[in-house]
Amino acid sequence: MQLISRIAGTALLCALLPLSMPAMADDGGKGLTIAKERKVRDEGWKDSEGRTTMILRNAQGEESVREIRTLALEVANDGDKGLTIFDEPKDVRGTAFLNHSFVGKPDDQWLYLPSLKRVKRIASRNKSGPFMASEFAYEDLSSFELEKFKFTWLRDEPLNGTPMFVVEQVPNDPFSGYSKSIVWLDQKDYLPHKIEFYDRKSALLKTLTLTDYKLYLEKFWRPHTLKMVNHQTGKSTDLLLKEIQFGKGRTDADFDTNALQRSR
Amino acid sequence: MPILIPMHYNVAADKMIAAVAAMAARMTTPAVAAVALCLGLAGLPAQADWREQVKLDSTLGTELRWFPQTGLQGQAASHWSANALFEWYWQSDDEKSSWVISPYLRFDAQDSERHLLDIRQAYWLQVGDGWEFKLGVDKVFWGVTESVHLVDIINQTDWVDAPDGESKFGQPLAQLTLSGDWGSLQSFVLPYFRERNYAGEDGRLRLPLPVWQDAAQYQSSAEQHHVDYALRYSRQIEQLDIALSYFDGTSREPVLQPVGLQGGTAGLIPYYRQLRQTGLELQYIVDSWIWKLEAVDQQYQHGSHQAAVAGFEYTSVGVLDSVFDLGWLAEYQYDSRGAQATTVAQRDLFVGWRLAFNDEAGSELLFGMVQDLQDGSSRNGVLEASMRLDNNIRVRLDAWWFHTNDPVQLTWWYRQDDFIQVGFDYFF
């Protein structure tokens, strides 16, 4: 039953998408131009390696902490590759998640289970599920690619005194958990400072704020504090980037399943 | 061999010492040699501070099994065991060299055959451009299916640990892996054989006669020192994963030969035959479906047989507007030997559900059931549930049950061995 309703739901969504297109504001291609500029300005970082603390907070304000390390490899003209290693909670330490993201087709994903020494390929079609029980979905953490969205510029407005572009992103992936997201990008560096996510019923689901941007290699800005608040559950997650390094000279070989088995 | 034994156990010291002595006797010499080798090699880089780069992860566990019925041979209804796993790990700054030493220790209050001191891992690993070489003791997993692991053959099964057979002993090996656009090729030389363990006379989940492991016999005159070889080629082609494997060596599964039935003490002697196994693994991903197949052809000196398992895993994310993920599993198990098979997976259907709560405690639930399609009375099932109590402790609740009216079935001997198990694992 669940399966049938899901397939039916997807078919319905696919059927509705083209119909809703003409209803979108015609921005003369400005939304796409802004998104392209955002993408271009972040090209050439090659590879990075970071340590992140995640703080999960429930509606009562109780916190729990996760520690992860993330290796990333930039892939020109396609989605990036990422390797995430879990350090805490301790019962999942050594578990690692390898992701090869693509545009126009589902990502390739593998999970490494250290107790069985097993690499398990996982079905990646649906990325709307939570990442480590946090308010971040897998799709929130995947690399930004132009082909994943339809962009519409909505307006310019200041956010905390900084002039911003406000751009609507409608996901092309029918398996996305969102009907749309609205992004506030600053007009100087084209960096996202706030993103509102709307669920499939078009209700406001979550708000992400990105702060503490720091500049690396004189070109690449990275936010060190990301706060995701779920308006429907009252839960929130802080993602705190503790340390990030670029240019370690990593290659595809550091992001294959052999490397996944070696990851520590 | 200085093994650190944490005295956190609440066990009388003399009992503990006797247990450790029994475990030490089971340690394999190659394992010790491999450890010594790794320790020796680790000193080679002559870095003053390499010791500071050694990481230690430890896990202490305890399990209480409760069997509602006493055993067929009158064994106790409750069984308690404790275990410890340590892992020392070192990696060079350039990430090209690393070593791991990981001893595992188990103590069982009722069944001395479950005492164990095993080296799960103790190896040196060197990684280059398109190759990696490993020497020592390690655990290697092959396969894609969930209900049985047919192609997985490198390691011996720690059979008394859990009925699912997923616990493995460390295997002494030399492994060379080559990889490129053409796929990945693993080749193994396995210079030493580990014998399978069986529950003792006071243990549950045992056969009607005791298995005399010390009297094990081999087809090869080299016995445990027979050198086995194995190869596995694997490749990903878009949504398809394919792997072909070949193994030539001592069968991990013995034939159990009854002796002393005419008089004297009766028992079962394991006989390890030489085996040539060819294995195939296929996995195909379509949206949220993963289709899986494992098949093996096993050639012995006298006779051969084939076995296969095929099925799917379907994952439904966010069921019923919740954050839960529900996985549906179904696998058909086939063995050409039929009723003569040494496994329960002959013509059986496995169905299972895996529920991930995606909550802060990482709660998970797995329910699985195997139904024999030729004998309606034969089925067995498992329930596995676990959750985190805090950052360092996970609690597990497992239940197993076995049912058959057919004395030919292996599980006939387990028919009073349904059990519930509570386990705690402390990670630090």
XYZ file of C-alpha atoms in Angstrom:
692
model
C 0.000 0.000 0.000
C 2.770 2.358 1.011
C 4.641 1.541 -2.147
C 1.610 2.105 -4.331
C 0.796 5.436 -2.758
C 4.417 6.524 -3.119
C 4.530 5.663 -6.799
C 1.163 7.325 -7.326
C 2.382 10.388 -5.443
C 5.479 10.623 -7.610
C 3.480 10.293 -10.790
C 1.170 13.030 -9.591
C 4.093 15.301 -8.782
C 5.604 14.699 -12.211
C 2.285 15.465 -13.848
C 1.849 18.685 -11.912
C 5.324 20.092 -12.441
C 4.965 21.167 -16.084
C 1.579 22.688 -15.341
C 2.966 24.780 -12.533
C 5.783 26.118 -14.685
C 3.923 28.922 -16.468
C 2.637 30.094 -13.118
C 6.197 30.897 -12.015
C 7.340 34.476 -12.153
C 9.256 35.208 -15.327
C 12.463 36.795 -14.098
C 14.134 37.068 -17.502
C 16.643 34.386 -16.546
C 18.019 36.449 -13.645
C 17.655 33.609 -11.130
C 19.741 31.265 -13.256
C 22.345 33.988 -13.889
C 22.764 34.502 -10.145
C 23.018 30.750 -9.537
C 25.648 30.429 -12.303
C 27.689 33.204 -10.756
C 27.411 31.506 -7.360
C 28.694 28.275 -8.905
C 31.541 29.904 -10.868
C 32.846 31.750 -7.825
C 33.288 28.487 -5.953
C 35.094 26.600 -8.694
C 38.641 25.342 -8.347
C 38.867 24.378 -4.669
C 39.950 20.852 -5.719
C 39.764 19.019 -2.395
C 39.090 19.694 1.252
C 39.160 17.948 4.567
C 37.224 19.082 7.599
C 36.193 18.281 11.136
C 32.630 19.029 12.128
C 30.659 18.912 15.349
C 26.934 18.444 15.075
C 24.672 19.447 17.942
C 21.189 17.968 17.850
C 18.579 19.742 19.942
C 15.068 18.457 20.581
C 11.998 20.585 21.266
C 12.796 20.496 24.998
C 16.272 21.860 24.318
C 18.092 18.621 25.222
C 21.301 18.292 23.260
C 23.339 15.447 21.864
C 26.607 15.708 20.016
C 28.062 14.024 16.945
C 31.616 14.292 15.641
C 32.366 13.707 11.979
C 35.205 14.165 9.548
C 34.547 14.928 5.914
C 36.782 14.608 2.869
C 35.567 16.222 -0.327
C 36.763 16.155 -3.919
C 35.638 18.641 -6.527
C 34.521 17.050 -9.794
C 34.374 19.429 -12.764
C 31.042 19.487 -14.643
C 29.439 16.915 -12.355
C 28.567 16.367 -8.708
C 31.382 16.193 -6.157
C 32.646 13.202 -4.212
C 32.531 13.013 -0.448
C 33.707 10.671 2.284
C 32.269 11.129 5.769
C 33.744 9.287 8.737
C 31.795 9.109 11.997
C 33.764 9.461 15.246
C 30.936 9.978 17.738
C 28.607 8.641 19.088
C 31.140 5.971 19.856
C 28.918 3.043 18.894
C 29.036 4.159 15.273
C 32.711 5.139 15.234
C 34.520 3.954 12.172
C 31.326 3.887 10.130
C 31.952 5.734 6.896
C 29.740 7.044 4.139
C 30.955 7.479 0.564
C 28.992 9.578 -1.880
C 29.558 10.192 -5.583
C 27.007 12.772 -6.580
C 25.915 13.272 -10.154
C 23.702 15.621 -12.034
C 20.776 14.074 -13.840
C 20.976 10.653 -12.205
C 20.948 9.255 -8.664
C 24.145 9.439 -6.616
C 26.257 6.376 -5.967
C 26.420 5.753 -2.219
C 28.135 3.221 -0.019
C 28.239 2.631 3.687
C 31.160 0.957 5.435
C 30.219 -1.105 8.500
C 33.408 -1.649 10.501
C 32.164 -4.497 12.711
C 31.435 -6.680 9.675
C 34.143 -5.042 7.551
C 31.425 -4.807 4.948
C 30.973 -2.195 2.260
C 27.296 -1.943 1.488
C 26.003 -0.084 -1.523
C 22.823 1.741 -0.683
C 19.900 2.932 -2.740
C 20.274 6.677 -3.021
C 17.176 7.607 -4.975
C 15.457 9.119 -1.985
C 17.667 11.671 -0.278
C 14.961 13.274 1.836
C 15.789 11.171 4.920
C 17.590 12.668 7.915
C 21.385 12.596 8.140
C 22.398 11.017 11.487
C 19.016 11.825 13.049
C 19.686 15.529 12.530
C 17.453 18.154 10.942
C 19.705 18.021 7.880
C 18.498 15.741 5.120
C 21.045 14.028 2.895
C 20.001 16.316 0.056
C 20.792 19.416 2.159
C 24.406 18.275 2.365
C 24.937 17.377 -1.285
C 26.960 19.609 -3.554
C 25.320 22.604 -5.241
C 24.780 21.885 -8.937
C 22.863 24.043 -11.416
C 21.174 21.070 -13.056
C 19.431 20.111 -9.826
C 17.061 23.123 -9.755
C 14.960 25.587 -11.644
C 15.896 29.067 -10.433
C 13.675 32.127 -10.198
C 14.857 35.489 -8.895
C 12.133 36.836 -6.604
C 13.427 40.173 -5.317
C 16.338 42.039 -3.793
C 16.172 42.774 -0.089
C 18.562 43.389 2.770
C 19.211 40.717 5.396
C 20.780 41.986 8.597
C 21.727 45.151 6.704
C 23.454 43.348 3.804
C 21.947 43.588 0.308
C 20.763 40.169 -0.883
C 19.310 38.422 -3.909
C 16.328 36.302 -3.003
C 16.137 33.286 -5.326
C 13.616 30.465 -5.441
C 14.940 26.974 -6.204
C 12.532 24.264 -7.347
C 14.176 20.829 -7.300
C 14.144 18.837 -10.550
C 14.318 15.586 -8.614
C 10.795 14.253 -7.997
C 12.202 12.318 -5.011
C 13.237 15.534 -3.252
C 11.556 16.129 0.085
C 10.905 19.758 -0.849
C 8.515 21.577 -3.122
C 10.900 24.538 -3.183
C 13.519 26.413 -1.245
C 14.166 30.145 -1.017
C 17.764 31.297 -0.802
C 19.167 34.624 0.383
C 22.509 35.258 -1.393
C 24.643 38.294 -0.655
C 25.245 40.505 -3.677
C 28.989 40.858 -3.105
C 30.201 37.260 -2.890
C 27.066 35.295 -3.894
C 27.120 33.277 -0.671
C 23.958 31.768 0.828
C 23.109 33.267 4.245
C 19.640 31.896 4.738
C 17.613 29.118 3.112
C 13.965 28.344 3.737
C 12.827 24.823 2.857
C 9.193 24.113 2.006
C 7.794 20.601 2.330
C 5.898 18.739 -0.380
C 2.676 20.331 0.828
C 4.315 23.763 0.318
C 4.362 24.529 4.055
C 7.482 26.092 5.583
C 9.472 23.176 7.036
C 12.934 24.374 7.969
C 15.155 27.433 7.976
C 18.913 27.230 7.592
C 21.150 30.128 8.550
C 24.806 30.134 7.504
C 27.232 32.380 9.382
C 30.908 32.766 10.347
C 32.132 32.725 6.756
C 35.908 32.467 6.457
C 38.007 32.868 3.341
C 40.368 30.102 2.182
C 43.020 30.192 -0.558
C 41.939 33.839 -1.097
C 38.904 32.675 -3.043
C 36.709 30.175 -1.285
C 34.337 31.170 1.488
C 33.164 28.514 3.913
C 30.503 28.992 6.618
C 31.620 27.712 10.016
C 28.210 27.773 11.688
C 25.083 26.325 10.115
C 21.874 26.332 12.103
C 18.914 24.346 10.847
C 15.610 24.917 12.628
C 12.621 22.690 11.972
C 9.505 24.814 12.403
C 7.146 21.858 12.410
C 8.843 19.860 15.196
C 10.700 22.548 17.157
C 13.937 20.565 16.767
C 17.168 22.103 15.556
C 20.681 21.104 14.540
C 23.868 23.147 14.636
C 26.653 22.146 12.305
C 29.924 23.642 13.520
C 32.907 23.426 11.207
C 35.899 23.142 13.528
C 38.674 22.944 11.006
C 39.043 22.774 7.247
C 42.076 22.301 5.032
C 42.370 22.571 1.280
C 44.761 21.255 -1.343
C 45.903 17.966 0.146
C 46.233 16.653 -3.395
C 43.530 14.038 -3.100
C 42.441 12.092 -6.159
C 39.617 9.779 -7.249
C 41.531 6.901 -5.631
C 40.875 8.469 -2.221
C 37.152 8.235 -2.914
C 36.678 4.675 -4.146
C 35.355 1.670 -2.230
C 38.886 0.463 -1.442
C 39.590 3.810 0.217
C 36.251 3.546 2.004
C 37.351 0.244 3.573
C 40.610 1.827 4.701
C 39.005 4.953 6.112
C 39.598 5.612 9.789
C 52.547 -11.598 24.103
C 51.487 -8.821 26.463
C 47.730 -8.543 26.102
C 46.130 -5.990 28.332
C 43.278 -7.593 30.179
C 41.008 -5.035 31.774
C 39.900 -6.236 35.158
C 36.552 -4.523 34.912
C 34.827 -7.862 34.966
C 33.073 -8.832 38.103
C 34.497 -12.328 37.982
C 36.387 -14.286 40.584
C 40.070 -13.885 39.750
C 40.928 -17.574 39.674
C 38.075 -18.307 37.298
C 39.268 -15.505 35.071
C 42.858 -16.724 35.065
C 41.754 -20.251 34.187
C 39.628 -18.854 31.379
C 42.476 -16.749 30.025
C 44.790 -19.735 30.117
C 42.248 -21.771 28.161
C 41.934 -18.972 25.632
C 45.680 -18.544 25.284
C 45.956 -22.203 24.373
C 43.676 -21.516 21.415
C 45.811 -18.750 19.979
C 47.354 -19.582 16.691
C 51.072 -19.243 16.231
C 50.791 -17.387 12.910
C 48.646 -14.811 14.628
C 51.343 -14.247 17.212
C 53.971 -14.055 14.486
C 51.896 -11.509 12.579
C 51.549 -9.352 15.651
C 55.275 -9.502 16.251
C 55.836 -8.628 12.590
C 53.532 -5.634 12.768
C 55.123 -4.402 15.958
C 58.538 -4.816 14.414
C 57.611 -2.989 11.217
C 55.977 -0.206 13.153
C 59.331 0.621 14.664
C 60.946 0.965 11.232
C 59.867 4.504 10.341
C 61.937 5.554 13.366
C 59.681 8.460 14.149
C 60.182 9.645 17.677
C 56.516 10.429 18.087
C 54.879 7.490 16.306
C 53.601 6.201 19.613
C 51.562 9.367 20.011
C 49.849 8.639 16.713
C 48.646 5.253 17.875
C 44.921 5.321 18.504
C 43.143 2.871 20.780
C 39.446 2.053 20.515
C 37.999 -0.337 23.077
C 34.676 -2.064 23.488
C 33.475 -4.039 26.487
C 30.360 -6.106 26.124
C 28.205 -8.372 28.161
C 25.354 -10.649 27.125
C 22.721 -12.495 29.051
C 20.875 -15.240 27.189
C 17.700 -16.630 28.586
C 16.238 -19.853 27.203
C 12.639 -20.462 28.338
C 13.248 -24.231 28.166
C 16.164 -26.224 29.527
C 18.308 -27.829 26.856
C 17.689 -31.202 25.225
C 20.690 -32.421 27.195
C 19.610 -30.611 30.343
C 21.734 -27.503 29.870
C 21.075 -24.408 31.945
C 18.348 -21.923 31.055
C 20.397 -18.775 31.494
C 23.848 -18.127 30.096
C 26.067 -15.177 30.743
C 29.099 -14.058 28.789
C 31.390 -11.063 28.564
C 33.679 -9.870 25.817
C 36.287 -7.250 25.101
C 37.579 -5.912 21.814
C 40.611 -3.655 21.538
C 41.947 -1.983 18.472
C 45.270 -0.222 18.237
C 45.705 1.700 15.022
C 48.564 3.648 13.522
C 48.865 5.488 10.232
C 51.813 7.286 8.700
C 51.530 10.999 7.945
C 51.401 10.363 4.217
C 48.577 7.837 4.814
C 50.487 5.229 2.789
C 51.349 2.895 5.648
C 49.286 1.711 8.551
C 48.934 -1.110 11.007
C 46.153 -2.448 13.166
C 46.215 -4.834 16.109
C 42.876 -5.962 17.410
C 42.544 -8.761 19.972
C 39.159 -10.065 21.032
C 38.434 -11.821 24.274
C 35.325 -13.720 25.304
C 34.432 -15.385 28.562
C 31.366 -17.572 29.019
C 30.189 -18.528 32.466
C 28.462 -21.756 31.368
C 30.183 -23.071 28.238
C 33.976 -23.213 28.288
C 33.954 -23.836 24.527
C 32.851 -20.229 24.152
C 35.998 -18.923 25.860
C 38.085 -17.266 23.222
C 41.162 -15.185 22.742
C 41.307 -14.304 19.087
C 43.351 -11.916 17.018
C 40.642 -10.375 14.874
C 43.087 -8.091 13.093
C 46.858 -7.670 13.177
C 48.230 -6.446 9.886
C 50.523 -4.108 8.086
C 49.007 -2.267 5.120
C 50.902 -0.447 2.401
C 48.968 1.613 -0.144
C 50.300 2.742 -3.504
C 48.984 4.102 -6.770
C 46.380 1.556 -7.884
C 47.514 -1.131 -5.443
C 47.476 -2.061 -1.779
C 49.298 -4.831 0.013
C 48.325 -6.268 3.356
C 50.216 -8.767 5.488
C 49.003 -10.223 8.757
C 45.612 -11.181 10.116
C 42.376 -9.591 8.944
C 38.691 -10.017 8.272
C 37.455 -9.861 4.679
C 33.816 -9.733 3.674
C 32.506 -10.806 0.262
C 28.881 -10.686 -0.741
C 25.720 -8.683 -1.172
C 22.812 -10.621 0.353
C 21.462 -10.416 3.897
C 20.020 -13.780 4.934
C 22.951 -16.047 4.044
C 26.500 -15.311 2.966
C 27.386 -17.937 0.368
C 30.428 -16.498 -1.370
C 32.051 -15.156 1.799
C 34.821 -17.659 2.467
C 38.082 -16.036 3.557
C 37.404 -16.165 7.285
C 36.305 -19.004 9.515
C 33.013 -18.451 11.330
C 33.013 -17.885 15.073
C 30.031 -20.188 15.149
C 29.297 -20.105 18.866
C 29.143 -16.307 18.967
C 25.715 -15.941 17.353
C 23.407 -18.158 15.287
C 23.601 -15.759 12.308
C 27.201 -16.839 11.678
C 28.314 -13.272 10.994
C 31.092 -13.315 13.607
C 34.423 -14.306 12.087
C 37.884 -15.272 13.298
C 40.868 -13.316 12.096
C 42.514 -15.011 9.082
C 46.286 -14.989 8.510
C 46.794 -13.689 4.989
C 48.828 -11.858 2.405
C 46.544 -9.752 0.233
C 47.321 -7.777 -2.892
C 44.580 -5.577 -4.317
C 44.929 -3.967 -7.734
C 42.371 -1.465 -8.933
C 41.711 0.776 -11.875
C 39.078 1.731 -14.444
C 38.803 -1.970 -15.245
C 37.642 -2.860 -11.748
C 39.305 -4.264 -8.686
C 41.200 -7.542 -8.273
C 41.924 -8.980 -4.843
C 44.325 -11.888 -4.552
C 45.017 -13.795 -1.367
C 47.484 -16.305 -0.049
C 46.134 -17.882 3.134
C 48.903 -19.820 4.883
C 47.031 -21.067 7.917
C 43.608 -22.547 8.574
C 41.356 -21.701 11.499
C 39.056 -24.453 12.767
C 35.378 -23.813 13.323
C 34.163 -23.790 16.924
C 31.115 -25.568 18.315
C 29.129 -25.245 21.503
C 30.390 -27.468 24.315
C 28.393 -30.069 26.201
C 27.104 -27.454 28.653
C 26.334 -24.980 25.871
C 23.076 -24.364 24.092
C 22.502 -24.509 20.323
C 24.537 -27.711 20.163
C 24.255 -30.994 18.306
C 23.171 -34.195 20.113
C 26.773 -35.459 20.249
C 29.746 -33.390 21.353
C 32.014 -32.107 18.577
C 35.601 -33.116 19.283
C 37.353 -30.147 17.751
C 40.805 -31.221 18.917
C 40.482 -34.462 16.937
C 39.750 -32.666 13.651
C 40.878 -34.497 10.519
C 41.936 -33.112 7.173
C 41.884 -34.318 3.616
C 45.195 -32.534 3.077
C 48.230 -34.006 4.815
C 49.357 -30.436 5.474
C 46.307 -30.117 7.738
C 46.049 -26.577 9.162
C 49.181 -25.519 7.282
C 47.664 -26.089 3.863
C 48.165 -22.914 1.840
C 44.891 -21.680 0.371
C 44.511 -19.237 -2.513
C 41.673 -16.913 -3.390
C 40.859 -14.340 -6.054
C 38.004 -11.887 -6.433
C 37.367 -9.571 -9.330
C 34.731 -6.898 -8.859
C 33.452 -4.120 -11.018
C 30.762 -1.477 -10.991
C 28.990 -0.761 -14.252
C 26.618 2.101 -13.536
C 23.827 0.656 -11.360
C 25.170 -2.892 -11.634
C 27.792 -4.402 -9.337
C 29.347 -7.658 -10.397
C 31.945 -9.827 -8.695
C 33.497 -13.162 -9.575
C 35.517 -15.089 -7.044
C 37.527 -18.275 -6.840
C 38.819 -20.133 -3.818
C 41.084 -23.173 -3.687
C 41.799 -24.581 -0.261
C 40.414 -26.031 2.922
C 36.646 -25.867 3.218
C 35.619 -23.610 6.092
C 32.732 -25.924 6.820
C 33.657 -29.431 8.027
C 31.759 -32.667 7.601
C 30.911 -33.902 11.085
C 31.647 -37.644 11.334
C 30.035 -39.620 14.145
C 32.353 -41.978 15.998
C 31.964 -44.356 18.925
C 28.322 -45.123 18.153
C 28.960 -48.869 18.559
C 30.489 -48.465 21.992
C 32.770 -46.199 23.948
C 32.160 -42.467 24.054
C 30.217 -41.145 21.101
C 31.138 -37.869 19.462
C 31.506 -35.986 16.204
C 34.857 -35.463 14.539
C 35.155 -32.542 12.107
C 36.615 -33.521 8.757
C 37.875 -30.649 6.608
C 37.844 -31.369 2.892
C 39.625 -29.584 0.094
C 37.318 -27.282 -1.827
C 37.354 -25.376 -5.080
C 34.654 -22.732 -4.978
C 33.587 -20.393 -7.750
C 31.354 -17.547 -6.674
C 29.225 -14.948 -8.395
C 27.744 -11.787 -6.901
C 25.334 -9.503 -8.693
C 23.648 -6.408 -7.400
C 21.427 -4.045 -9.346
C 19.985 -0.806 -8.053
C 16.785 0.668 -9.455
C 15.482 3.671 -7.537
C 14.795 2.417 -3.996
C 15.154 -1.243 -4.977
C 18.327 -3.282 -4.670
C 18.205 -6.649 -6.435
C 20.764 -9.167 -5.226
C 22.143 -12.529 -6.221
C 24.868 -14.737 -4.803
C 25.687 -18.138 -6.284
C 28.428 -20.673 -5.638
C 29.661 -23.831 -7.254
C 31.542 -26.045 -4.799
C 33.762 -28.851 -6.082
C 35.067 -31.505 -3.695
C 37.096 -34.619 -4.396
C 33.910 -36.663 -4.208
C 31.024 -34.684 -5.574
C 29.964 -31.144 -6.044
C 26.970 -28.944 -5.431
C 25.588 -25.523 -6.155
C 23.823 -23.004 -3.999
C 22.259 -19.625 -4.624
C 20.400 -16.870 -2.869
C 18.506 -14.127 -4.654
C 16.172 -11.398 -3.588
C 15.662 -7.715 -3.020
C 15.815 -4.948 -0.499
C 13.356 -2.088 -0.855
C 13.723 0.963 1.319
C 10.912 3.337 1.934
C 12.119 6.651 3.386
C 9.852 8.546 5.764
C 7.041 6.005 6.075
C 3.587 7.265 7.023
C 4.779 10.886 7.217
C 7.295 9.990 9.930
C 11.081 10.172 9.831
C 11.263 6.363 9.982
C 12.894 4.376 7.206
C 11.397 0.972 6.540
C 13.324 -1.640 4.609
C 11.622 -4.684 3.081
C 13.779 -7.731 2.513
C 12.999 -10.960 0.703
C 15.460 -13.632 -0.391
C 15.035 -17.125 -1.789
C 17.667 -19.639 -0.681
C 18.524 -22.628 -2.828
C 20.913 -25.551 -2.334
C 21.209 -28.351 -4.911
C 21.700 -30.904 -2.121
C 18.157 -30.363 -0.875
C 17.517 -32.183 2.380
C 21.138 -33.415 2.419
C 22.417 -29.857 2.703
C 24.512 -29.021 5.726
C 22.793 -25.667 6.053
C 19.173 -24.824 6.767
C 19.055 -22.706 3.589
C 17.902 -25.387 1.113
C 14.628 -24.295 -0.489
C 13.727 -21.569 1.905
C 12.239 -18.119 1.762
C 13.529 -15.338 3.957
C 11.430 -12.255 4.590
C 12.421 -9.396 6.819
C 11.745 -5.836 7.801
C 14.266 -3.323 9.001
C 13.031 -0.223 10.747
C 15.367 2.703 11.380
C 13.783 5.232 13.712
C 16.256 7.994 12.749
C 16.057 9.215 16.311
C 18.705 10.626 18.583
C 19.261 7.177 20.153
C 19.836 5.573 16.755
C 17.105 3.011 17.443
C 16.826 0.110 15.039
C 14.599 -2.915 14.713
C 15.045 -5.925 12.460
C 12.602 -8.772 12.168
C 13.387 -11.699 9.922
C 11.861 -15.079 9.291
C 12.926 -18.067 7.233
C 10.276 -20.516 6.050
C 11.178 -23.871 4.549
C 9.128 -24.165 1.356
C 9.235 -27.973 1.290
C 8.482 -28.583 4.924
C 5.757 -26.303 6.240
C 6.659 -27.041 9.861
C 10.219 -25.742 9.568
C 10.810 -22.091 10.174
C 12.984 -19.912 12.302
C 13.020 -16.271 13.127
C 15.024 -13.467 14.608
C 14.267 -10.127 16.156
C 17.093 -7.661 16.689
C 16.525 -4.341 18.396
C 19.064 -1.869 19.639
C 19.383 1.695 20.828
C 21.944 4.016 22.348
C 21.635 4.790 26.033
C 24.225 7.547 25.888
C 27.213 8.504 23.779
C 29.132 5.394 24.897
C 26.599 2.658 25.605
C 24.368 0.678 23.299
C 21.807 -1.825 24.497
C 20.662 -4.735 22.329
C 17.709 -7.033 22.589
C 17.759 -10.106 20.380
C 15.368 -13.019 20.140
C 15.793 -16.215 18.134
C 13.380 -19.029 17.644
C 13.559 -22.339 15.818
C 10.694 -24.583 14.869
C 10.517 -27.896 13.054
C 8.705 -31.226 13.309
C 11.200 -32.893 11.006
C 14.147 -34.712 12.645
C 16.111 -34.424 9.376
C 16.321 -30.641 9.795
C 19.423 -29.249 11.476
C 17.240 -27.047 13.644
C 15.587 -30.197 15.070
C 18.412 -30.163 17.623
C 17.728 -26.493 18.407
C 14.029 -27.046 19.009
C 14.298 -26.237 22.721
C 16.848 -23.489 22.180
C 14.650 -20.457 21.489
C 16.205 -17.604 23.397
C 16.096 -13.951 24.307
C 19.333 -12.074 24.732
C 20.047 -8.740 26.339
C 23.409 -7.207 25.592
C 25.228 -4.054 26.599
C 28.231 -2.667 24.771
C 30.398 0.055 26.247
C 32.583 1.931 23.764
C 35.548 4.022 24.850
